[in-house]
Amino acid sequence: MDETVNNTPEKKKGVSKGLIAIIVAAVLVIGGSVAAFILLDNSAKAQYFLAEKNSLDYIGDKFEDRYQPEMDWLETSEENPTESTVELSAEYNDPNGGMGYGMGLDPSQIINNSTITLTTAADMEEKQISTELAASFGGMEIDGVQFHVTAEKILLGLPFIDEILQLKDEDLGPLLKEVDPETFTGEESMNLEQLFEGTNSEDLEYFKEEYGKMIFEELPEDAFEQTEESIKVQDHSLDTEKISLHLSEEQVKDIIVKTLEKMKDDEKLKEMIREQMALQQFGGTAMSPDADQFIADFEAGLEEGIDEIDKVSIPDGLNSTIWVTDDLIAQRDFSVKLGSTENEDTVTLAVKGTQLLEDAKQSFNYDFSYDDGYTEGTMNLTGDLSWKDNQATDTLALTFADTVLSYTGEETLDGTAREFERTFSFEDPMNGEGSLIWSGNANYEGDQMTSEHSFSVNTPDMSQDMFSLHAAVEGKTIDSVELPNEDNVKDIGSMSMDELSQYFNTEVTPQFQQWVSNLLYGGAGF
């Protein structure tokens, strides 16, 4: 008899969740990497993955066609120094008309008369970013806040001190170690260089070549079967090439093990992980120890996947069928069942649906299902993306159980000027419903751009007109980014802890207190 705790039968020990996650990730690698690999032959295997690649490329091309002005400005900002100014403001319409606040201030008076302005200059090639902040809150003015970043250092300007505070990246580690030698090694870095790195196409090409090519070559030709079949998608009858992939349990395991072994010994992959962690951890405290531990856990997890692969049951292998018309996928049916050889627990993951990719409209309807023998569920994703005569009408809906997340959008493009209204909605019987409305316009023309955005919320308890947030943006190319004069820099990274403590206690803190006093009782008249 099974032992029980609180009358709940003890579950039999099976394969770890971590291992299942690794297996699922490896299955995705099998699909994603190969789909990106450039295929040159005409076999059923090649046609299967070429259809995957063509479908992804088609959607990407349609996105670029629709948002070409924005893409052009992005390229301009990456290749030239640019300056952008963002002014944030809000509008609050008090439903009580200001009543109920006694003799105090009406919140709408402050909100409606407040702005925050961010001016940022950036030169990605020279690795320089400079930002200034100014704000006005109901007549109280704040300016003089500056933040500058290069690949070697950060600089901070504050309105209550004359000097610009400087911290070099190379000084961070020793400074942290002096603060807490038990926690820090002295090798910590802010990894400022990573802030200026864009999408690394070399990394993508590396995955295509190293993993896509390897997995493609490992897939047996006889695992694929190609036939002709007519199907109906929406109201369209399509003559398609039906291409089926079936991998047995042993074939799946063999490819997974080879993939995990390659990942475990792949020093370039580990370096790429370190770089991504460094980018995400910018502004945190301690980068390298966490990265080292993460890499160690990463290697241990891969080793676990390799050692325990025999404990995994994939009774039906991996099955995937696509229906292809005009070199694009029109229908898909994918399923894999994972479990443990030590008990009967299994998890079935499936993706099934249709898509119709046309020049003026892209439609799709997919079911993502899950069944572990105890619970089962299906998440449905539907969408219609229409772009014709420079006008867009889009709808998306993600439904799971009784919850619906949806999006509707309308856009028009006149030359380089775009107007839009986008609504993100939420519906749930337990938590109610609501919408976020994002409307505005944008114009991207050569070496300058302007845009206006308005955000508001609509719920049963809050009307769209009650509160809104506005953002006005202006951008232009500039000759160069201006950084502070080094003669006015206070290098806090070169100071000892005693020197830092004395500096902040005797100079920074008193000046800050005086500044706050003048701000509250001088400028605003409170």
Coordinates of C-alpha atoms in Angstrom, one line a residue:
M1 CA 0.0 0.0 0.0
D2 CA 1.2 3.5 -0.8
E3 CA 2.2 5.7 2.1
T4 CA -0.1 8.7 2.6
V5 CA 0.4 12.1 4.0
N6 CA -2.8 14.0 4.9
N7 CA -4.7 11.3 3.0
T8 CA -2.9 12.1 -0.2
P9 CA -1.2 9.2 -1.9
E10 CA 2.5 9.6 -2.3
K11 CA 3.4 10.1 -5.9
K12 CA 5.8 7.6 -7.4
K13 CA 9.2 9.1 -8.2
G14 CA 9.7 9.8 -11.8
V15 CA 11.9 11.7 -14.1
S16 CA 12.7 15.2 -12.8
K17 CA 10.9 18.3 -14.0
G18 CA 14.3 19.8 -14.9
L19 CA 15.0 16.8 -17.2
I20 CA 11.6 17.2 -18.8
A21 CA 12.4 20.9 -19.4
I22 CA 15.7 20.0 -21.0
I23 CA 14.0 17.4 -23.3
V24 CA 11.4 19.9 -24.4
A25 CA 14.0 22.6 -25.0
A26 CA 16.0 20.1 -27.1
V27 CA 12.9 19.2 -29.1
L28 CA 12.5 23.0 -29.8
V29 CA 16.2 23.1 -30.9
I30 CA 15.5 20.2 -33.2
G31 CA 12.7 22.2 -34.8
G32 CA 14.0 25.8 -34.6
S33 CA 17.6 25.3 -35.6
V34 CA 16.9 23.1 -38.5
A35 CA 14.1 25.4 -39.8
A36 CA 16.7 28.2 -40.0
F37 CA 19.3 26.1 -41.8
I38 CA 19.6 26.8 -45.5
L39 CA 18.7 23.6 -47.4
L40 CA 19.8 22.9 -50.9
D41 CA 18.4 19.5 -51.8
N42 CA 14.9 18.5 -52.9
S43 CA 14.2 15.6 -50.5
A44 CA 11.1 15.3 -48.4
K45 CA 13.3 16.1 -45.4
A46 CA 14.6 19.3 -47.1
Q47 CA 11.2 20.4 -48.2
Y48 CA 9.8 20.0 -44.7
F49 CA 12.3 22.4 -43.2
L50 CA 12.4 24.7 -46.2
A51 CA 8.6 25.2 -45.7
E52 CA 9.2 26.1 -42.1
K53 CA 11.9 28.6 -43.1
N54 CA 9.8 30.1 -46.0
S55 CA 6.8 30.6 -43.6
L56 CA 8.9 32.4 -41.0
D57 CA 10.6 34.6 -43.7
Y58 CA 7.2 35.4 -45.3
I59 CA 5.8 36.7 -42.0
G60 CA 9.0 38.7 -41.3
D61 CA 8.9 40.2 -44.8
K62 CA 5.2 41.3 -44.3
F63 CA 6.2 42.9 -41.0
E64 CA 9.0 44.9 -42.6
D65 CA 6.7 46.0 -45.5
R66 CA 4.1 47.3 -43.0
Y67 CA 6.6 49.1 -40.7
Q68 CA 9.2 50.1 -43.2
P69 CA 9.4 53.8 -42.0
E70 CA 10.0 52.6 -38.4
M71 CA 12.6 50.1 -39.7
D72 CA 14.4 52.9 -41.6
W73 CA 14.5 55.1 -38.6
L74 CA 15.9 52.2 -36.5
E75 CA 18.7 51.7 -39.0
T76 CA 19.4 55.5 -39.0
S77 CA 19.7 55.5 -35.2
E78 CA 22.0 52.5 -35.2
E79 CA 24.3 54.0 -37.8
N80 CA 24.3 57.7 -36.8
P81 CA 24.3 59.8 -33.6
T82 CA 20.7 60.7 -32.7
E83 CA 18.9 62.8 -30.1
S84 CA 15.4 62.0 -28.9
T85 CA 13.2 64.0 -26.5
V86 CA 10.3 62.3 -24.7
E87 CA 7.8 64.4 -22.8
L88 CA 5.4 62.6 -20.5
S89 CA 2.2 64.1 -19.2
A90 CA -1.1 62.9 -17.8
E91 CA -4.7 64.0 -17.8
Y92 CA -7.0 63.2 -14.9
N93 CA -10.7 64.1 -15.1
D94 CA -12.0 64.0 -11.5
P95 CA -15.4 62.3 -11.5
N96 CA -16.3 64.1 -8.3
G97 CA -15.4 67.5 -9.7
G98 CA -12.8 68.2 -7.1
M99 CA -15.2 67.6 -4.2
G100 CA -14.2 65.5 -1.2
Y101 CA -10.7 66.9 -0.7
G102 CA -11.5 69.5 1.9
M103 CA -9.1 72.4 1.8
G104 CA -6.3 70.3 0.4
L105 CA -5.0 70.2 -3.2
D106 CA -7.2 68.5 -5.8
P107 CA -5.0 65.7 -7.3
S108 CA -6.2 66.6 -10.8
Q109 CA -4.6 70.0 -10.4
I110 CA -1.2 68.5 -9.8
I111 CA -1.5 65.6 -12.4
N112 CA -2.8 67.9 -15.2
N113 CA 0.0 70.4 -14.6
S114 CA 3.0 68.0 -14.4
T115 CA 5.4 66.8 -17.0
I116 CA 8.6 64.7 -17.2
T117 CA 11.0 65.3 -20.0
L118 CA 13.8 62.9 -21.0
T119 CA 16.3 64.0 -23.6
T120 CA 18.7 61.3 -24.8
A121 CA 21.6 61.5 -27.2
A122 CA 23.1 58.2 -28.4
D123 CA 25.9 57.2 -30.7
M124 CA 26.0 53.4 -30.8
E125 CA 29.1 53.2 -33.0
E126 CA 31.1 55.5 -30.7
K127 CA 29.5 53.8 -27.6
Q128 CA 28.2 56.9 -26.0
I129 CA 24.8 57.6 -24.4
S130 CA 23.8 60.8 -22.6
T131 CA 20.5 61.5 -20.9
E132 CA 19.0 64.5 -19.1
L133 CA 15.9 64.6 -17.1
A134 CA 13.7 67.5 -16.2
A135 CA 10.3 67.5 -14.4
S136 CA 7.6 69.8 -13.3
F137 CA 5.1 68.8 -10.6
G138 CA 2.4 71.4 -10.1
G139 CA 4.8 74.3 -10.4
M140 CA 7.7 72.6 -8.7
E141 CA 10.6 72.4 -11.2
I142 CA 13.4 69.8 -11.2
D143 CA 16.2 69.8 -13.7
G144 CA 19.9 69.1 -13.8
V145 CA 19.7 65.3 -13.5
Q146 CA 22.2 63.8 -16.0
F147 CA 23.3 60.3 -16.8
H148 CA 26.0 59.4 -19.2
V149 CA 27.4 56.1 -20.3
T150 CA 30.3 55.0 -22.3
A151 CA 31.9 51.6 -22.8
E152 CA 34.3 52.4 -19.9
K153 CA 32.4 54.4 -17.4
I154 CA 29.2 55.9 -16.1
L155 CA 28.7 59.6 -15.0
L156 CA 25.9 61.0 -12.9
G157 CA 25.1 64.7 -12.6
L158 CA 22.7 65.8 -9.8
P159 CA 21.1 69.3 -9.4
F160 CA 22.4 69.8 -5.9
I161 CA 26.1 69.3 -6.5
D162 CA 28.5 71.0 -8.9
E163 CA 30.7 67.9 -9.7
I164 CA 29.8 65.1 -12.1
L165 CA 30.1 61.8 -10.3
Q166 CA 32.2 59.2 -12.2
L167 CA 32.6 55.5 -11.8
K168 CA 34.8 53.5 -14.2
D169 CA 33.9 49.9 -14.9
E170 CA 37.3 48.8 -13.9
D171 CA 36.9 50.3 -10.4
L172 CA 33.6 48.6 -9.6
G173 CA 35.0 45.3 -8.6
P174 CA 37.6 46.6 -6.1
L175 CA 35.1 49.0 -4.7
L176 CA 32.5 46.3 -4.0
K177 CA 35.2 44.0 -2.5
E178 CA 36.2 46.7 -0.1
V179 CA 32.5 47.1 0.9
D180 CA 32.0 43.4 1.4
P181 CA 35.0 41.1 0.8
E182 CA 33.0 38.0 1.7
T183 CA 30.5 38.5 -1.1
F184 CA 32.5 40.1 -3.9
T185 CA 35.7 38.9 -5.6
G186 CA 36.9 42.2 -7.0
E187 CA 36.3 41.1 -10.6
E188 CA 32.8 42.4 -10.9
S189 CA 31.9 44.4 -13.9
M190 CA 28.9 46.5 -15.1
N191 CA 29.6 45.1 -18.6
L192 CA 28.9 48.5 -20.1
E193 CA 30.2 47.3 -23.5
Q194 CA 27.1 45.1 -23.8
L195 CA 24.8 48.1 -23.8
F196 CA 26.0 49.0 -27.2
E197 CA 25.8 45.6 -28.8
G198 CA 22.8 45.1 -31.0
T199 CA 21.4 41.8 -32.3
N200 CA 24.4 39.6 -33.0
S201 CA 23.9 38.1 -36.4
E202 CA 27.1 36.1 -36.0
D203 CA 25.5 34.2 -33.1
L204 CA 22.5 33.3 -35.2
E205 CA 24.7 32.1 -38.0
Y206 CA 26.7 30.1 -35.5
F207 CA 23.5 28.3 -34.4
K208 CA 22.5 27.7 -37.9
E209 CA 25.8 26.2 -38.9
E210 CA 26.7 24.3 -35.7
Y211 CA 23.4 23.0 -34.6
G212 CA 21.0 23.3 -37.6
K213 CA 23.4 21.5 -39.9
M214 CA 24.2 18.8 -37.3
I215 CA 20.6 18.0 -36.5
F216 CA 19.6 18.1 -40.1
E217 CA 22.3 15.6 -41.0
E218 CA 21.3 13.3 -38.0
L219 CA 17.6 13.1 -39.1
P220 CA 17.1 9.9 -41.2
E221 CA 15.7 10.4 -44.6
D222 CA 13.2 7.5 -44.1
A223 CA 11.6 9.4 -41.2
F224 CA 9.9 11.7 -43.7
E225 CA 7.1 10.9 -46.0
Q226 CA 5.6 13.1 -48.7
T227 CA 2.2 12.8 -50.4
E228 CA -0.4 15.0 -52.1
E229 CA -3.6 15.9 -50.3
S230 CA -6.4 18.5 -50.7
I231 CA -7.5 20.3 -47.5
K232 CA -9.8 23.1 -46.6
V233 CA -8.5 26.1 -44.6
Q234 CA -11.2 28.6 -43.7
D235 CA -13.2 28.8 -47.0
H236 CA -10.2 28.0 -49.2
S237 CA -9.7 24.6 -50.8
L238 CA -6.0 23.9 -51.2
D239 CA -4.0 21.3 -53.0
T240 CA -1.0 20.7 -50.8
E241 CA 2.1 18.6 -50.3
K242 CA 1.6 16.7 -47.1
I243 CA 5.0 16.0 -45.4
S244 CA 5.0 13.8 -42.3
L245 CA 7.9 13.4 -39.9
H246 CA 8.0 10.4 -37.5
L247 CA 10.9 9.8 -35.2
S248 CA 10.9 6.7 -33.0
E249 CA 11.7 6.9 -29.3
E250 CA 15.3 5.8 -29.9
Q251 CA 15.8 8.2 -32.7
V252 CA 14.5 11.1 -30.7
K253 CA 16.7 10.2 -27.7
D254 CA 19.8 9.8 -29.9
I255 CA 19.4 13.2 -31.4
I256 CA 18.7 14.8 -28.0
V257 CA 21.8 13.3 -26.5
K258 CA 24.0 14.4 -29.3
T259 CA 22.6 17.9 -29.1
L260 CA 23.0 18.0 -25.3
E261 CA 26.6 16.7 -25.5
K262 CA 27.5 19.3 -28.1
M263 CA 25.9 22.1 -25.9
K264 CA 27.8 20.8 -22.8
D265 CA 31.1 21.1 -24.5
D266 CA 30.3 24.3 -26.5
E267 CA 32.5 27.0 -25.0
K268 CA 31.2 29.6 -27.5
L269 CA 27.6 28.9 -26.4
K270 CA 28.7 29.4 -22.8
E271 CA 30.3 32.7 -23.7
M272 CA 27.1 33.8 -25.4
I273 CA 25.1 32.9 -22.3
R274 CA 27.6 35.0 -20.2
E275 CA 27.2 38.0 -22.5
Q276 CA 23.4 37.8 -22.3
M277 CA 23.5 37.6 -18.5
A278 CA 25.8 40.5 -18.4
L279 CA 23.4 42.6 -20.5
Q280 CA 20.4 41.7 -18.4
Q281 CA 22.3 42.3 -15.1
F282 CA 23.5 45.8 -16.0
G283 CA 23.0 47.9 -12.9
G284 CA 23.0 45.0 -10.6
T285 CA 25.7 44.2 -8.1
A286 CA 27.6 41.2 -9.1
M287 CA 27.9 39.8 -12.4
S288 CA 30.6 37.2 -12.7
P289 CA 29.9 34.9 -9.7
D290 CA 26.3 34.6 -10.7
A291 CA 27.3 33.9 -14.3
D292 CA 29.9 31.2 -13.2
Q293 CA 27.2 29.5 -11.1
F294 CA 24.7 29.7 -13.8
I295 CA 27.1 28.1 -16.3
A296 CA 27.9 25.4 -13.7
D297 CA 24.2 24.7 -13.3
F298 CA 23.7 24.7 -17.0
E299 CA 26.4 22.1 -17.5
A300 CA 25.1 20.0 -14.6
G301 CA 21.6 20.1 -16.1
L302 CA 22.8 19.0 -19.5
E303 CA 24.8 16.2 -17.8
E304 CA 21.6 15.1 -16.0
G305 CA 19.7 15.1 -19.3
I306 CA 22.4 12.9 -20.9
D307 CA 22.7 10.5 -17.9
E308 CA 18.9 10.1 -17.3
I309 CA 17.7 10.0 -20.9
D310 CA 17.0 6.3 -20.5
K311 CA 14.5 7.1 -17.7
V312 CA 12.5 9.1 -20.1
S313 CA 9.6 7.5 -22.0
I314 CA 8.7 8.8 -25.4
P315 CA 6.3 5.9 -26.3
D316 CA 5.0 7.4 -29.5
G317 CA 8.2 9.1 -30.6
L318 CA 7.9 12.5 -32.2
N319 CA 5.2 13.1 -34.8
S320 CA 4.8 16.2 -36.9
T321 CA 2.9 16.7 -40.2
I322 CA 2.7 19.9 -42.2
W323 CA 0.6 20.7 -45.3
V324 CA 2.4 22.9 -47.8
T325 CA 1.0 25.1 -50.5
D326 CA 3.0 27.6 -52.6
D327 CA 6.0 26.7 -50.4
L328 CA 4.2 27.9 -47.3
I329 CA 2.7 25.9 -44.4
A330 CA -1.1 25.9 -44.4
Q331 CA -1.8 23.3 -41.7
R332 CA 0.2 21.7 -38.9
D333 CA -0.2 18.8 -36.6
F334 CA 2.5 18.1 -34.0
S335 CA 2.5 15.9 -30.9
V336 CA 5.0 14.3 -28.5
K337 CA 4.3 12.3 -25.4
L338 CA 6.9 12.4 -22.6
G339 CA 7.0 10.4 -19.4
S340 CA 9.0 8.2 -17.1
T341 CA 9.9 4.5 -17.6
E342 CA 9.5 4.1 -13.8
N343 CA 5.8 4.8 -13.7
E344 CA 2.8 5.4 -16.0
D345 CA 2.8 9.2 -15.7
T346 CA 3.1 10.9 -19.1
V347 CA 2.6 14.4 -20.5
T348 CA 1.3 14.9 -24.0
L349 CA 2.1 18.2 -25.8
A350 CA 0.4 18.9 -29.0
V351 CA 0.1 21.8 -31.5
K352 CA -2.6 21.7 -34.2
G353 CA -4.0 24.3 -36.4
T354 CA -4.2 26.1 -39.7
Q355 CA -2.8 29.3 -41.2
L356 CA -3.4 31.2 -44.5
L357 CA -0.6 33.5 -45.6
E358 CA -1.6 35.8 -48.3
D359 CA -0.3 39.2 -49.5
A360 CA -3.1 41.3 -48.1
K361 CA -4.0 39.1 -45.1
Q362 CA -2.4 36.5 -42.8
S363 CA -4.8 34.4 -40.7
F364 CA -4.1 31.6 -38.3
N365 CA -6.0 29.4 -35.8
Y366 CA -3.9 27.2 -33.5
D367 CA -4.6 24.9 -30.5
F368 CA -1.8 24.2 -28.0
S369 CA -2.9 21.3 -25.8
Y370 CA -1.5 19.7 -22.6
D371 CA -2.6 16.4 -21.0
D372 CA -0.7 14.8 -18.1
G373 CA -3.4 12.2 -17.2
Y374 CA -4.6 14.2 -14.3
T375 CA -5.4 17.6 -15.9
E376 CA -5.7 18.6 -19.5
G377 CA -6.2 21.9 -21.2
T378 CA -6.1 23.7 -24.5
M379 CA -5.0 27.2 -25.3
N380 CA -6.3 28.6 -28.5
L381 CA -4.6 31.4 -30.5
T382 CA -6.4 33.0 -33.4
G383 CA -5.5 36.0 -35.5
D384 CA -6.3 38.0 -38.6
L385 CA -3.6 40.5 -39.8
S386 CA -4.8 42.6 -42.7
W387 CA -2.7 45.1 -44.6
K388 CA -4.1 46.5 -47.9
D389 CA -3.8 49.9 -49.5
N390 CA -1.7 51.1 -46.5
Q391 CA -4.4 50.3 -44.1
A392 CA -4.3 47.7 -41.3
T393 CA -7.1 45.9 -39.5
D394 CA -5.8 43.4 -37.0
T395 CA -7.4 41.0 -34.4
L396 CA -5.7 38.6 -32.1
A397 CA -7.2 36.4 -29.3
L398 CA -5.5 34.1 -26.9
T399 CA -8.1 31.9 -25.0
F400 CA -7.5 29.5 -22.2
A401 CA -10.3 28.1 -20.1
D402 CA -12.7 31.1 -19.6
T403 CA -10.0 33.7 -19.9
V404 CA -9.5 35.7 -23.1
L405 CA -6.6 38.1 -23.9
S406 CA -7.3 39.9 -27.1
Y407 CA -5.9 42.7 -29.3
T408 CA -7.5 44.8 -32.0
G409 CA -5.8 47.4 -34.0
E410 CA -6.4 49.8 -36.9
E411 CA -3.6 51.7 -38.7
T412 CA -3.2 53.9 -41.7
L413 CA 0.0 54.9 -43.4
D414 CA 0.2 58.0 -45.7
G415 CA 3.8 58.2 -47.0
T416 CA 5.9 58.1 -43.8
A417 CA 3.0 59.2 -41.5
R418 CA 1.1 56.6 -39.5
E419 CA -2.0 56.9 -37.4
F420 CA -3.1 54.1 -35.2
E421 CA -5.4 52.9 -32.4
R422 CA -4.6 49.6 -30.6
T423 CA -6.7 48.0 -27.9
F424 CA -5.4 45.3 -25.5
S425 CA -8.3 43.6 -23.6
F426 CA -8.7 41.1 -20.8
E427 CA -11.7 39.1 -19.9
D428 CA -12.1 36.7 -17.0
P429 CA -15.2 35.6 -15.1
M430 CA -13.3 35.7 -11.8
N431 CA -11.3 38.8 -12.2
G432 CA -13.5 41.0 -14.4
E433 CA -12.6 42.7 -17.6
G434 CA -10.7 45.7 -18.9
S435 CA -8.9 47.3 -21.8
L436 CA -5.8 49.3 -22.4
I437 CA -6.2 51.7 -25.4
W438 CA -3.1 53.0 -27.1
S439 CA -3.7 55.6 -29.8
G440 CA -1.5 58.1 -31.6
N441 CA 0.4 59.0 -34.7
A442 CA 4.0 58.9 -35.9
N443 CA 6.0 60.3 -38.8
Y444 CA 9.5 59.1 -39.8
E445 CA 11.0 61.2 -42.5
G446 CA 14.7 61.0 -43.3
D447 CA 16.8 62.2 -40.5
Q448 CA 14.0 63.1 -38.1
M449 CA 10.9 61.7 -36.5
T450 CA 7.9 62.8 -34.4
S451 CA 5.2 60.8 -32.7
E452 CA 2.4 61.2 -30.2
H453 CA 1.0 58.5 -28.0
S454 CA -1.9 58.3 -25.6
F455 CA -2.7 55.5 -23.2
S456 CA -5.9 55.0 -21.3
V457 CA -7.7 52.3 -19.4
N458 CA -11.4 51.3 -19.7
T459 CA -13.0 49.0 -17.1
P460 CA -16.5 48.7 -15.6
D461 CA -15.3 51.0 -12.8
M462 CA -13.2 53.4 -14.8
S463 CA -14.1 55.1 -18.1
Q464 CA -11.6 55.7 -20.8
D465 CA -11.9 59.5 -20.3
M466 CA -11.1 59.4 -16.6
F467 CA -7.3 59.1 -16.8
S468 CA -4.8 59.1 -19.7
L469 CA -1.0 59.1 -20.1
H470 CA 0.5 61.0 -23.0
A471 CA 4.0 60.8 -24.6
A472 CA 5.3 63.2 -27.2
V473 CA 8.5 62.1 -28.9
E474 CA 10.8 64.0 -31.2
G475 CA 14.0 62.5 -32.7
K476 CA 16.7 63.8 -35.1
T477 CA 20.2 63.0 -36.2
I478 CA 23.0 65.1 -34.6
D479 CA 26.7 65.5 -35.2
S480 CA 27.9 63.9 -31.9
V481 CA 27.1 63.2 -28.3
E482 CA 28.3 65.7 -25.8
L483 CA 29.8 64.4 -22.6
P484 CA 30.7 66.4 -19.4
N485 CA 34.0 68.2 -19.2
E486 CA 36.5 66.0 -17.4
D487 CA 37.7 69.0 -15.4
N488 CA 34.4 68.9 -13.4
V489 CA 34.4 65.1 -12.7
K490 CA 34.6 63.6 -9.2
D491 CA 36.0 60.1 -9.7
I492 CA 34.4 58.2 -6.8
G493 CA 35.8 54.9 -8.1
S494 CA 39.3 55.9 -7.1
M495 CA 38.3 56.9 -3.6
S496 CA 38.6 54.7 -0.5
M497 CA 35.6 53.8 1.6
D498 CA 36.6 56.4 4.2
E499 CA 37.0 59.1 1.6
L500 CA 33.6 58.2 0.1
S501 CA 31.9 58.3 3.4
Q502 CA 33.4 61.7 4.3
Y503 CA 32.5 63.1 0.9
F504 CA 28.9 62.0 1.0
N505 CA 28.4 63.0 4.7
T506 CA 30.1 66.4 4.6
E507 CA 29.3 67.5 1.0
V508 CA 26.6 65.6 -0.8
T509 CA 24.1 65.1 2.0
P510 CA 24.1 68.8 3.3
Q511 CA 23.7 70.1 -0.3
F512 CA 20.9 67.6 -0.9
Q513 CA 19.0 68.7 2.2
Q514 CA 19.4 72.4 1.3
W515 CA 18.2 71.7 -2.3
V516 CA 15.1 69.8 -1.0
S517 CA 14.3 72.6 1.4
N518 CA 14.5 75.2 -1.4
L519 CA 12.5 73.0 -3.7
L520 CA 9.6 72.5 -1.3
Y521 CA 9.4 75.8 0.5
G522 CA 11.0 78.2 -2.1
G523 CA 9.9 77.2 -5.6
A524 CA 6.5 75.7 -5.0
G525 CA 5.3 78.0 -2.2
F526 CA 3.9 75.1 0.0

